């Protein structure tokens, strides 16, 4: 897609670029203004900064496209936007910029996401590999055979975060369920409390009903983090594991349960049904 020269509609980008910190309030203010201008001309004026010599300008373009992918569900130009990101991802050589572009591209339902994911699945930089799993089977689509081949090494990646992200995608695929669960079990027993919590959530909801998963969930009830404990209890209730009785009491004692939380509701109903059955 040819890019126009910047015009006055691209001036907000320069304003955001005056603040190199992406967390600065100015970035969101500018993004909010641009998102209220849905014309294709405004979009073109912003992405014209794609080749700006200033890296902050380019980072802002990537962030603008990411936010559009999240919030603009019915863009009539979604195909062109995806094409633009696909071309950018294929050409980008700066690692930090590539990470931003891949993160944005994952928010688009585009036929080229898998090809880009496969392109970078064995990238030497872990920051890039962490973005790859999100490019496979986006929007709930089934994994293709090439995508499975690309994900399997990532499930066994040296980096724990890559393994977690790859398993998050793979755990819903019958062919990759077993290696994904093995990776999650190792993470659930690993040294990183944050990863243990995320692994607990994936193990709780996954279709694997083996004793190994139930045992891992029961062990996670000892975690200090309340959400990890709640995920583990929820997983036990889903499996109709009798140890969910212990989990229920633990959740009650710690005051973790919330009536609006689907995990607590499932555990509460499991306990209620069990109590009623015992009384009959």
PDB file of C-alpha atoms in Angstrom:
ATOM      1  CA  UNK A   1       0.000   0.000   0.000  1.00  0.00           C
ATOM      2  CA  UNK A   2       1.454   3.367  -0.989  1.00  0.00           C
ATOM      3  CA  UNK A   3       1.828   5.895   1.796  1.00  0.00           C
ATOM      4  CA  UNK A   4       0.923   9.560   1.489  1.00  0.00           C
ATOM      5  CA  UNK A   5       3.094  12.378   2.728  1.00  0.00           C
ATOM      6  CA  UNK A   6       2.172  13.531   6.212  1.00  0.00           C
ATOM      7  CA  UNK A   7      -0.541  16.179   6.311  1.00  0.00           C
ATOM      8  CA  UNK A   8      -2.052  18.248   9.147  1.00  0.00           C
ATOM      9  CA  UNK A   9      -4.144  15.290  10.257  1.00  0.00           C
ATOM     10  CA  UNK A  10      -0.899  13.621  11.308  1.00  0.00           C
ATOM     11  CA  UNK A  11       0.109  16.471  13.631  1.00  0.00           C
ATOM     12  CA  UNK A  12      -1.259  14.696  16.737  1.00  0.00           C
ATOM     13  CA  UNK A  13       1.427  12.053  16.175  1.00  0.00           C
ATOM     14  CA  UNK A  14       4.097  14.713  16.568  1.00  0.00           C
ATOM     15  CA  UNK A  15       2.427  15.823  19.796  1.00  0.00           C
ATOM     16  CA  UNK A  16       2.515  12.301  21.194  1.00  0.00           C
ATOM     17  CA  UNK A  17       6.097  11.841  20.019  1.00  0.00           C
ATOM     18  CA  UNK A  18       7.140  14.776  22.191  1.00  0.00           C
ATOM     19  CA  UNK A  19       6.572  12.362  25.088  1.00  0.00           C
ATOM     20  CA  UNK A  20       8.742   9.273  24.478  1.00  0.00           C
ATOM     21  CA  UNK A  21       7.139   7.436  27.424  1.00  0.00           C
ATOM     22  CA  UNK A  22       4.230   5.381  26.072  1.00  0.00           C
ATOM     23  CA  UNK A  23       2.606   5.454  29.512  1.00  0.00           C
ATOM     24  CA  UNK A  24       2.385   9.233  29.454  1.00  0.00           C
ATOM     25  CA  UNK A  25      -1.175  10.581  29.496  1.00  0.00           C
ATOM     26  CA  UNK A  26      -0.526  12.477  26.278  1.00  0.00           C
ATOM     27  CA  UNK A  27      -0.324   9.233  24.322  1.00  0.00           C
ATOM     28  CA  UNK A  28      -3.809   8.153  25.365  1.00  0.00           C
ATOM     29  CA  UNK A  29      -5.178  11.637  24.830  1.00  0.00           C
ATOM     30  CA  UNK A  30      -3.869  11.658  21.269  1.00  0.00           C
ATOM     31  CA  UNK A  31      -5.052   8.115  20.639  1.00  0.00           C
ATOM     32  CA  UNK A  32      -8.514   9.045  21.884  1.00  0.00           C
ATOM     33  CA  UNK A  33      -8.660  11.995  19.502  1.00  0.00           C
ATOM     34  CA  UNK A  34      -7.535   9.911  16.549  1.00  0.00           C
ATOM     35  CA  UNK A  35      -9.969   7.094  17.305  1.00  0.00           C
ATOM     36  CA  UNK A  36     -12.805   9.612  17.175  1.00  0.00           C
ATOM     37  CA  UNK A  37     -11.754  10.453  13.624  1.00  0.00           C
ATOM     38  CA  UNK A  38     -12.580   7.191  11.836  1.00  0.00           C
ATOM     39  CA  UNK A  39     -11.965   8.400   8.275  1.00  0.00           C
ATOM     40  CA  UNK A  40      -9.510   6.515   6.115  1.00  0.00           C
ATOM     41  CA  UNK A  41      -7.760   9.824   5.416  1.00  0.00           C
ATOM     42  CA  UNK A  42      -6.934  10.190   9.111  1.00  0.00           C
ATOM     43  CA  UNK A  43      -5.646   6.609   9.189  1.00  0.00           C
ATOM     44  CA  UNK A  44      -3.422   7.311   6.186  1.00  0.00           C
ATOM     45  CA  UNK A  45      -2.100  10.487   7.766  1.00  0.00           C
ATOM     46  CA  UNK A  46      -1.076   8.567  10.892  1.00  0.00           C
ATOM     47  CA  UNK A  47       0.529   5.580   9.179  1.00  0.00           C
ATOM     48  CA  UNK A  48       2.467   7.959   6.950  1.00  0.00           C
ATOM     49  CA  UNK A  49       4.778   8.209   9.983  1.00  0.00           C
ATOM     50  CA  UNK A  50       5.717   4.540   9.542  1.00  0.00           C
ATOM     51  CA  UNK A  51       9.033   5.582   7.946  1.00  0.00           C
ATOM     52  CA  UNK A  52       9.629   8.645  10.105  1.00  0.00           C
ATOM     53  CA  UNK A  53      13.297   8.903  11.154  1.00  0.00           C
ATOM     54  CA  UNK A  54      12.232   9.297  14.776  1.00  0.00           C
ATOM     55  CA  UNK A  55      11.633   5.923  16.473  1.00  0.00           C
ATOM     56  CA  UNK A  56       9.041   7.427  18.823  1.00  0.00           C
ATOM     57  CA  UNK A  57       6.871   8.355  15.829  1.00  0.00           C
ATOM     58  CA  UNK A  58       7.063   4.779  14.561  1.00  0.00           C
ATOM     59  CA  UNK A  59       6.261   3.354  17.992  1.00  0.00           C
ATOM     60  CA  UNK A  60       3.224   5.570  18.175  1.00  0.00           C
ATOM     61  CA  UNK A  61       2.004   4.300  14.802  1.00  0.00           C
ATOM     62  CA  UNK A  62       2.332   0.714  16.022  1.00  0.00           C
ATOM     63  CA  UNK A  63       0.463   1.542  19.235  1.00  0.00           C
ATOM     64  CA  UNK A  64      -2.261   3.354  17.278  1.00  0.00           C
ATOM     65  CA  UNK A  65      -2.755   0.288  15.095  1.00  0.00           C
ATOM     66  CA  UNK A  66      -2.795  -2.029  18.128  1.00  0.00           C
ATOM     67  CA  UNK A  67      -5.448   0.036  19.881  1.00  0.00           C
ATOM     68  CA  UNK A  68      -7.488   0.221  16.678  1.00  0.00           C
ATOM     69  CA  UNK A  69      -7.324  -3.550  16.445  1.00  0.00           C
ATOM     70  CA  UNK A  70      -8.667  -3.852  19.991  1.00  0.00           C
ATOM     71  CA  UNK A  71     -11.362  -1.166  19.897  1.00  0.00           C
ATOM     72  CA  UNK A  72     -12.461  -0.682  16.289  1.00  0.00           C
ATOM     73  CA  UNK A  73     -14.403  -3.860  15.588  1.00  0.00           C
ATOM     74  CA  UNK A  74     -16.137  -2.833  12.382  1.00  0.00           C
ATOM     75  CA  UNK A  75     -13.536  -0.917  10.417  1.00  0.00           C
ATOM     76  CA  UNK A  76     -14.400  -1.024   6.689  1.00  0.00           C
ATOM     77  CA  UNK A  77     -10.671  -0.854   6.016  1.00  0.00           C
ATOM     78  CA  UNK A  78      -9.627  -3.764   8.237  1.00  0.00           C
ATOM     79  CA  UNK A  79      -8.162  -5.704   5.309  1.00  0.00           C
ATOM     80  CA  UNK A  80      -5.953  -2.786   4.278  1.00  0.00           C
ATOM     81  CA  UNK A  81      -4.929  -2.210   7.874  1.00  0.00           C
ATOM     82  CA  UNK A  82      -3.974  -5.871   8.216  1.00  0.00           C
ATOM     83  CA  UNK A  83      -2.107  -5.782   4.906  1.00  0.00           C
ATOM     84  CA  UNK A  84      -0.160  -2.782   6.139  1.00  0.00           C
ATOM     85  CA  UNK A  85       0.865  -4.548   9.351  1.00  0.00           C
ATOM     86  CA  UNK A  86       1.737  -7.764   7.513  1.00  0.00           C
ATOM     87  CA  UNK A  87       4.085  -5.862   5.212  1.00  0.00           C
ATOM     88  CA  UNK A  88       5.588  -3.940   8.133  1.00  0.00           C
ATOM     89  CA  UNK A  89       6.144  -7.116  10.160  1.00  0.00           C
ATOM     90  CA  UNK A  90       7.871  -8.795   7.216  1.00  0.00           C
ATOM     91  CA  UNK A  91      10.210  -5.849   6.670  1.00  0.00           C
ATOM     92  CA  UNK A  92      11.013  -4.602  10.179  1.00  0.00           C
ATOM     93  CA  UNK A  93      14.585  -5.192  11.341  1.00  0.00           C
ATOM     94  CA  UNK A  94      14.604  -3.266  14.629  1.00  0.00           C
ATOM     95  CA  UNK A  95      13.789  -5.784  17.374  1.00  0.00           C
ATOM     96  CA  UNK A  96      11.914  -3.457  19.704  1.00  0.00           C
ATOM     97  CA  UNK A  97       9.834  -2.109  16.837  1.00  0.00           C
ATOM     98  CA  UNK A  98       9.180  -5.592  15.512  1.00  0.00           C
ATOM     99  CA  UNK A  99       7.815  -6.635  18.898  1.00  0.00           C
ATOM    100  CA  UNK A 100       5.414  -3.694  18.836  1.00  0.00           C
ATOM    101  CA  UNK A 101       4.285  -4.474  15.291  1.00  0.00           C
ATOM    102  CA  UNK A 102       3.688  -8.160  16.040  1.00  0.00           C
ATOM    103  CA  UNK A 103       1.719  -7.227  19.149  1.00  0.00           C
ATOM    104  CA  UNK A 104      -0.470  -4.963  17.022  1.00  0.00           C
ATOM    105  CA  UNK A 105      -0.860  -7.511  14.234  1.00  0.00           C
ATOM    106  CA  UNK A 106      -2.154 -10.124  16.674  1.00  0.00           C
ATOM    107  CA  UNK A 107      -5.220  -7.927  17.209  1.00  0.00           C
ATOM    108  CA  UNK A 108      -6.288  -8.233  13.573  1.00  0.00           C
ATOM    109  CA  UNK A 109      -8.231 -11.039  11.934  1.00  0.00           C
ATOM    110  CA  UNK A 110      -6.006 -11.306   8.898  1.00  0.00           C
ATOM    111  CA  UNK A 111      -5.014 -14.314   6.776  1.00  0.00           C
ATOM    112  CA  UNK A 112      -1.345 -13.371   7.013  1.00  0.00           C
ATOM    113  CA  UNK A 113      -0.913 -13.681  10.782  1.00  0.00           C
ATOM    114  CA  UNK A 114       0.041 -17.350  10.651  1.00  0.00           C
ATOM    115  CA  UNK A 115       2.664 -16.790   7.962  1.00  0.00           C
ATOM    116  CA  UNK A 116       4.243 -14.026  10.017  1.00  0.00           C
ATOM    117  CA  UNK A 117       4.117 -16.231  13.110  1.00  0.00           C
ATOM    118  CA  UNK A 118       5.910 -19.023  11.289  1.00  0.00           C
ATOM    119  CA  UNK A 119       8.449 -16.541   9.973  1.00  0.00           C
ATOM    120  CA  UNK A 120       9.488 -15.557  13.492  1.00  0.00           C
ATOM    121  CA  UNK A 121       8.802 -18.761  15.461  1.00  0.00           C
ATOM    122  CA  UNK A 122      12.507 -19.552  15.767  1.00  0.00           C
ATOM    123  CA  UNK A 123      13.721 -15.974  16.127  1.00  0.00           C
ATOM    124  CA  UNK A 124      16.809 -15.742  18.350  1.00  0.00           C
ATOM    125  CA  UNK A 125      15.356 -12.883  20.421  1.00  0.00           C
ATOM    126  CA  UNK A 126      13.010 -14.078  23.136  1.00  0.00           C
ATOM    127  CA  UNK A 127      10.988 -10.856  22.972  1.00  0.00           C
ATOM    128  CA  UNK A 128       9.988 -11.726  19.414  1.00  0.00           C
ATOM    129  CA  UNK A 129       9.229 -15.356  20.206  1.00  0.00           C
ATOM    130  CA  UNK A 130       6.893 -14.232  22.995  1.00  0.00           C
ATOM    131  CA  UNK A 131       4.707 -12.514  20.389  1.00  0.00           C
ATOM    132  CA  UNK A 132       4.464 -15.504  18.056  1.00  0.00           C
ATOM    133  CA  UNK A 133       1.848 -17.705  19.817  1.00  0.00           C
ATOM    134  CA  UNK A 134      -0.702 -14.899  19.597  1.00  0.00           C
ATOM    135  CA  UNK A 135      -0.396 -14.986  15.807  1.00  0.00           C
ATOM    136  CA  UNK A 136      -1.574 -18.589  15.558  1.00  0.00           C
ATOM    137  CA  UNK A 137      -5.301 -19.418  15.401  1.00  0.00           C
ATOM    138  CA  UNK A 138      -6.456 -15.901  16.289  1.00  0.00           C
ATOM    139  CA  UNK A 139     -10.105 -15.270  17.018  1.00  0.00           C
ATOM    140  CA  UNK A 140     -10.774 -18.864  18.030  1.00  0.00           C
ATOM    141  CA  UNK A 141      -9.893 -20.477  14.717  1.00  0.00           C
ATOM    142  CA  UNK A 142      -8.517 -24.025  14.702  1.00  0.00           C
ATOM    143  CA  UNK A 143      -4.792 -24.593  14.433  1.00  0.00           C
ATOM    144  CA  UNK A 144      -3.495 -25.615  11.042  1.00  0.00           C
ATOM    145  CA  UNK A 145      -0.847 -28.290  10.644  1.00  0.00           C
ATOM    146  CA  UNK A 146       1.921 -25.713   9.980  1.00  0.00           C
ATOM    147  CA  UNK A 147       0.833 -23.760  13.039  1.00  0.00           C
ATOM    148  CA  UNK A 148       1.098 -26.891  15.179  1.00  0.00           C
ATOM    149  CA  UNK A 149       4.591 -27.469  13.824  1.00  0.00           C
ATOM    150  CA  UNK A 150       5.482 -23.889  14.703  1.00  0.00           C
ATOM    151  CA  UNK A 151       4.002 -24.037  18.211  1.00  0.00           C
ATOM    152  CA  UNK A 152       5.499 -27.327  19.370  1.00  0.00           C
ATOM    153  CA  UNK A 153       9.082 -26.013  19.689  1.00  0.00           C
ATOM    154  CA  UNK A 154       7.727 -22.945  21.498  1.00  0.00           C
ATOM    155  CA  UNK A 155       5.997 -25.175  24.058  1.00  0.00           C
ATOM    156  CA  UNK A 156       9.506 -26.476  24.819  1.00  0.00           C
ATOM    157  CA  UNK A 157      11.262 -23.105  24.526  1.00  0.00           C
ATOM    158  CA  UNK A 158      14.069 -22.261  26.976  1.00  0.00           C
ATOM    159  CA  UNK A 159      12.099 -19.198  28.086  1.00  0.00           C
ATOM    160  CA  UNK A 160       9.331 -19.922  30.593  1.00  0.00           C
ATOM    161  CA  UNK A 161       7.107 -17.073  29.379  1.00  0.00           C
ATOM    162  CA  UNK A 162       7.291 -18.362  25.803  1.00  0.00           C
ATOM    163  CA  UNK A 163       6.315 -21.829  27.032  1.00  0.00           C
ATOM    164  CA  UNK A 164       3.338 -20.396  28.890  1.00  0.00           C
ATOM    165  CA  UNK A 165       2.101 -18.324  25.939  1.00  0.00           C
ATOM    166  CA  UNK A 166       2.540 -21.195  23.509  1.00  0.00           C
ATOM    167  CA  UNK A 167       0.720 -23.560  25.863  1.00  0.00           C
ATOM    168  CA  UNK A 168      -2.132 -21.056  26.220  1.00  0.00           C
ATOM    169  CA  UNK A 169      -2.787 -21.457  22.505  1.00  0.00           C
ATOM    170  CA  UNK A 170      -1.906 -25.149  22.235  1.00  0.00           C
ATOM    171  CA  UNK A 171      -3.959 -26.385  25.199  1.00  0.00           C
ATOM    172  CA  UNK A 172      -7.154 -26.051  23.151  1.00  0.00           C
ATOM    173  CA  UNK A 173      -5.821 -28.263  20.353  1.00  0.00           C
ATOM    174  CA  UNK A 174      -6.244 -32.032  20.695  1.00  0.00           C
ATOM    175  CA  UNK A 175      -2.935 -32.784  18.970  1.00  0.00           C
ATOM    176  CA  UNK A 176      -0.938 -30.438  21.215  1.00  0.00           C
ATOM    177  CA  UNK A 177      -2.880 -30.869  24.464  1.00  0.00           C
ATOM    178  CA  UNK A 178      -0.478 -33.386  25.986  1.00  0.00           C
ATOM    179  CA  UNK A 179       2.783 -31.444  25.477  1.00  0.00           C
ATOM    180  CA  UNK A 180       1.035 -28.227  26.488  1.00  0.00           C
ATOM    181  CA  UNK A 181      -0.205 -29.787  29.742  1.00  0.00           C
ATOM    182  CA  UNK A 182       3.267 -31.137  30.491  1.00  0.00           C
ATOM    183  CA  UNK A 183       4.695 -27.654  30.047  1.00  0.00           C
ATOM    184  CA  UNK A 184       2.000 -26.148  32.273  1.00  0.00           C
ATOM    185  CA  UNK A 185       2.547 -28.752  34.991  1.00  0.00           C
ATOM    186  CA  UNK A 186       6.236 -27.835  35.074  1.00  0.00           C
ATOM    187  CA  UNK A 187       5.393 -24.133  35.278  1.00  0.00           C
ATOM    188  CA  UNK A 188       2.857 -24.793  38.038  1.00  0.00           C
ATOM    189  CA  UNK A 189       5.651 -26.397  40.043  1.00  0.00           C
ATOM    190  CA  UNK A 190       8.235 -23.799  39.080  1.00  0.00           C
ATOM    191  CA  UNK A 191       9.877 -20.936  40.995  1.00  0.00           C
ATOM    192  CA  UNK A 192       7.935 -18.033  39.469  1.00  0.00           C
ATOM    193  CA  UNK A 193       4.741 -17.291  41.435  1.00  0.00           C
ATOM    194  CA  UNK A 194       3.249 -15.265  38.609  1.00  0.00           C
ATOM    195  CA  UNK A 195       3.731 -18.061  36.111  1.00  0.00           C
ATOM    196  CA  UNK A 196       2.337 -20.569  38.618  1.00  0.00           C
ATOM    197  CA  UNK A 197      -0.830 -18.501  38.801  1.00  0.00           C
ATOM    198  CA  UNK A 198      -1.206 -18.271  35.036  1.00  0.00           C
ATOM    199  CA  UNK A 199      -0.495 -21.971  34.665  1.00  0.00           C
ATOM    200  CA  UNK A 200      -3.147 -22.694  37.300  1.00  0.00           C
ATOM    201  CA  UNK A 201      -5.770 -20.832  35.288  1.00  0.00           C
ATOM    202  CA  UNK A 202      -4.916 -22.725  32.108  1.00  0.00           C
ATOM    203  CA  UNK A 203      -4.790 -26.109  33.830  1.00  0.00           C
ATOM    204  CA  UNK A 204      -8.084 -25.478  35.618  1.00  0.00           C
ATOM    205  CA  UNK A 205      -9.985 -24.786  32.398  1.00  0.00           C
ATOM    206  CA  UNK A 206      -8.217 -27.248  30.104  1.00  0.00           C
ATOM    207  CA  UNK A 207      -9.949 -30.456  28.965  1.00  0.00           C
ATOM    208  CA  UNK A 208      -7.298 -32.712  30.525  1.00  0.00           C
ATOM    209  CA  UNK A 209      -8.923 -34.666  33.359  1.00  0.00           C
ATOM    210  CA  UNK A 210      -5.892 -36.733  34.351  1.00  0.00           C
ATOM    211  CA  UNK A 211      -4.887 -37.274  38.006  1.00  0.00           C
ATOM    212  CA  UNK A 212      -1.648 -35.360  37.358  1.00  0.00           C
ATOM    213  CA  UNK A 213      -3.556 -32.157  36.598  1.00  0.00           C
ATOM    214  CA  UNK A 214      -5.894 -32.606  39.575  1.00  0.00           C
ATOM    215  CA  UNK A 215      -2.928 -33.224  41.876  1.00  0.00           C
ATOM    216  CA  UNK A 216      -1.192 -30.094  40.590  1.00  0.00           C
ATOM    217  CA  UNK A 217      -4.322 -28.038  41.199  1.00  0.00           C
ATOM    218  CA  UNK A 218      -4.640 -29.379  44.722  1.00  0.00           C
ATOM    219  CA  UNK A 219      -1.015 -28.457  45.422  1.00  0.00           C
ATOM    220  CA  UNK A 220      -1.680 -24.924  44.171  1.00  0.00           C
ATOM    221  CA  UNK A 221      -4.241 -24.393  46.931  1.00  0.00           C
ATOM    222  CA  UNK A 222      -1.233 -23.564  49.142  1.00  0.00           C
ATOM    223  CA  UNK A 223      -0.340 -20.526  47.048  1.00  0.00           C
ATOM    224  CA  UNK A 224      -0.329 -17.164  48.800  1.00  0.00           C
ATOM    225  CA  UNK A 225      -1.919 -15.452  45.809  1.00  0.00           C
ATOM    226  CA  UNK A 226      -5.714 -15.606  46.258  1.00  0.00           C
ATOM    227  CA  UNK A 227      -6.510 -15.789  42.544  1.00  0.00           C
ATOM    228  CA  UNK A 228      -4.160 -18.731  42.063  1.00  0.00           C
ATOM    229  CA  UNK A 229      -5.882 -20.484  44.953  1.00  0.00           C
ATOM    230  CA  UNK A 230      -9.307 -19.708  43.468  1.00  0.00           C
ATOM    231  CA  UNK A 231      -8.293 -21.021  40.028  1.00  0.00           C
ATOM    232  CA  UNK A 232      -7.063 -24.246  41.611  1.00  0.00           C
ATOM    233  CA  UNK A 233     -10.306 -24.677  43.572  1.00  0.00           C
ATOM    234  CA  UNK A 234     -12.339 -23.973  40.433  1.00  0.00           C
ATOM    235  CA  UNK A 235     -10.399 -26.602  38.506  1.00  0.00           C
ATOM    236  CA  UNK A 236     -11.035 -29.205  41.176  1.00  0.00           C
ATOM    237  CA  UNK A 237     -14.760 -28.442  41.150  1.00  0.00           C
ATOM    238  CA  UNK A 238     -14.876 -28.750  37.360  1.00  0.00           C
ATOM    239  CA  UNK A 239     -13.343 -32.196  37.704  1.00  0.00           C
ATOM    240  CA  UNK A 240     -15.757 -33.229  40.476  1.00  0.00           C
ATOM    241  CA  UNK A 241     -12.692 -33.998  42.560  1.00  0.00           C
ATOM    242  CA  UNK A 242     -13.617 -34.779  46.192  1.00  0.00           C
ATOM    243  CA  UNK A 243     -10.731 -32.562  47.322  1.00  0.00           C
ATOM    244  CA  UNK A 244     -12.811 -29.607  46.177  1.00  0.00           C
ATOM    245  CA  UNK A 245     -14.384 -29.856  49.638  1.00  0.00           C
ATOM    246  CA  UNK A 246     -11.053 -28.796  51.120  1.00  0.00           C
ATOM    247  CA  UNK A 247     -10.757 -26.131  48.445  1.00  0.00           C
ATOM    248  CA  UNK A 248     -14.226 -24.770  49.208  1.00  0.00           C
ATOM    249  CA  UNK A 249     -13.496 -24.415  52.908  1.00  0.00           C
ATOM    250  CA  UNK A 250     -10.161 -22.778  52.178  1.00  0.00           C
ATOM    251  CA  UNK A 251     -11.765 -20.231  49.872  1.00  0.00           C
ATOM    252  CA  UNK A 252     -14.428 -19.466  52.493  1.00  0.00           C
ATOM    253  CA  UNK A 253     -11.872 -19.125  55.277  1.00  0.00           C
ATOM    254  CA  UNK A 254      -9.759 -16.746  53.215  1.00  0.00           C
ATOM    255  CA  UNK A 255     -12.764 -14.718  52.090  1.00  0.00           C
ATOM    256  CA  UNK A 256     -11.798 -15.017  48.437  1.00  0.00           C
ATOM    257  CA  UNK A 257     -15.220 -15.914  47.065  1.00  0.00           C
ATOM    258  CA  UNK A 258     -17.261 -13.311  45.175  1.00  0.00           C
ATOM    259  CA  UNK A 259     -20.814 -13.883  43.999  1.00  0.00           C
ATOM    260  CA  UNK A 260     -20.037 -12.322  40.612  1.00  0.00           C
ATOM    261  CA  UNK A 261     -17.019 -14.550  39.974  1.00  0.00           C
ATOM    262  CA  UNK A 262     -17.722 -17.563  37.760  1.00  0.00           C
ATOM    263  CA  UNK A 263     -15.031 -19.607  39.515  1.00  0.00           C
ATOM    264  CA  UNK A 264     -16.536 -19.085  42.940  1.00  0.00           C
ATOM    265  CA  UNK A 265     -20.042 -19.725  41.578  1.00  0.00           C
ATOM    266  CA  UNK A 266     -18.945 -23.052  40.100  1.00  0.00           C
ATOM    267  CA  UNK A 267     -17.262 -24.080  43.347  1.00  0.00           C
ATOM    268  CA  UNK A 268     -20.252 -22.963  45.440  1.00  0.00           C
ATOM    269  CA  UNK A 269     -22.703 -24.913  43.265  1.00  0.00           C
ATOM    270  CA  UNK A 270     -20.451 -27.984  43.420  1.00  0.00           C
ATOM    271  CA  UNK A 271     -20.416 -27.776  47.226  1.00  0.00           C
ATOM    272  CA  UNK A 272     -24.181 -27.120  47.414  1.00  0.00           C
ATOM    273  CA  UNK A 273     -25.014 -30.079  45.186  1.00  0.00           C
ATOM    274  CA  UNK A 274     -22.740 -32.326  47.214  1.00  0.00           C
ATOM    275  CA  UNK A 275     -24.270 -31.214  50.518  1.00  0.00           C
ATOM    276  CA  UNK A 276     -27.790 -31.710  49.198  1.00  0.00           C
ATOM    277  CA  UNK A 277     -26.975 -35.168  47.880  1.00  0.00           C
ATOM    278  CA  UNK A 278     -25.506 -36.159  51.255  1.00  0.00           C
ATOM    279  CA  UNK A 279     -28.667 -34.995  53.042  1.00  0.00           C
ATOM    280  CA  UNK A 280     -31.018 -37.076  50.886  1.00  0.00           C
TER     281      UNK A 280
END
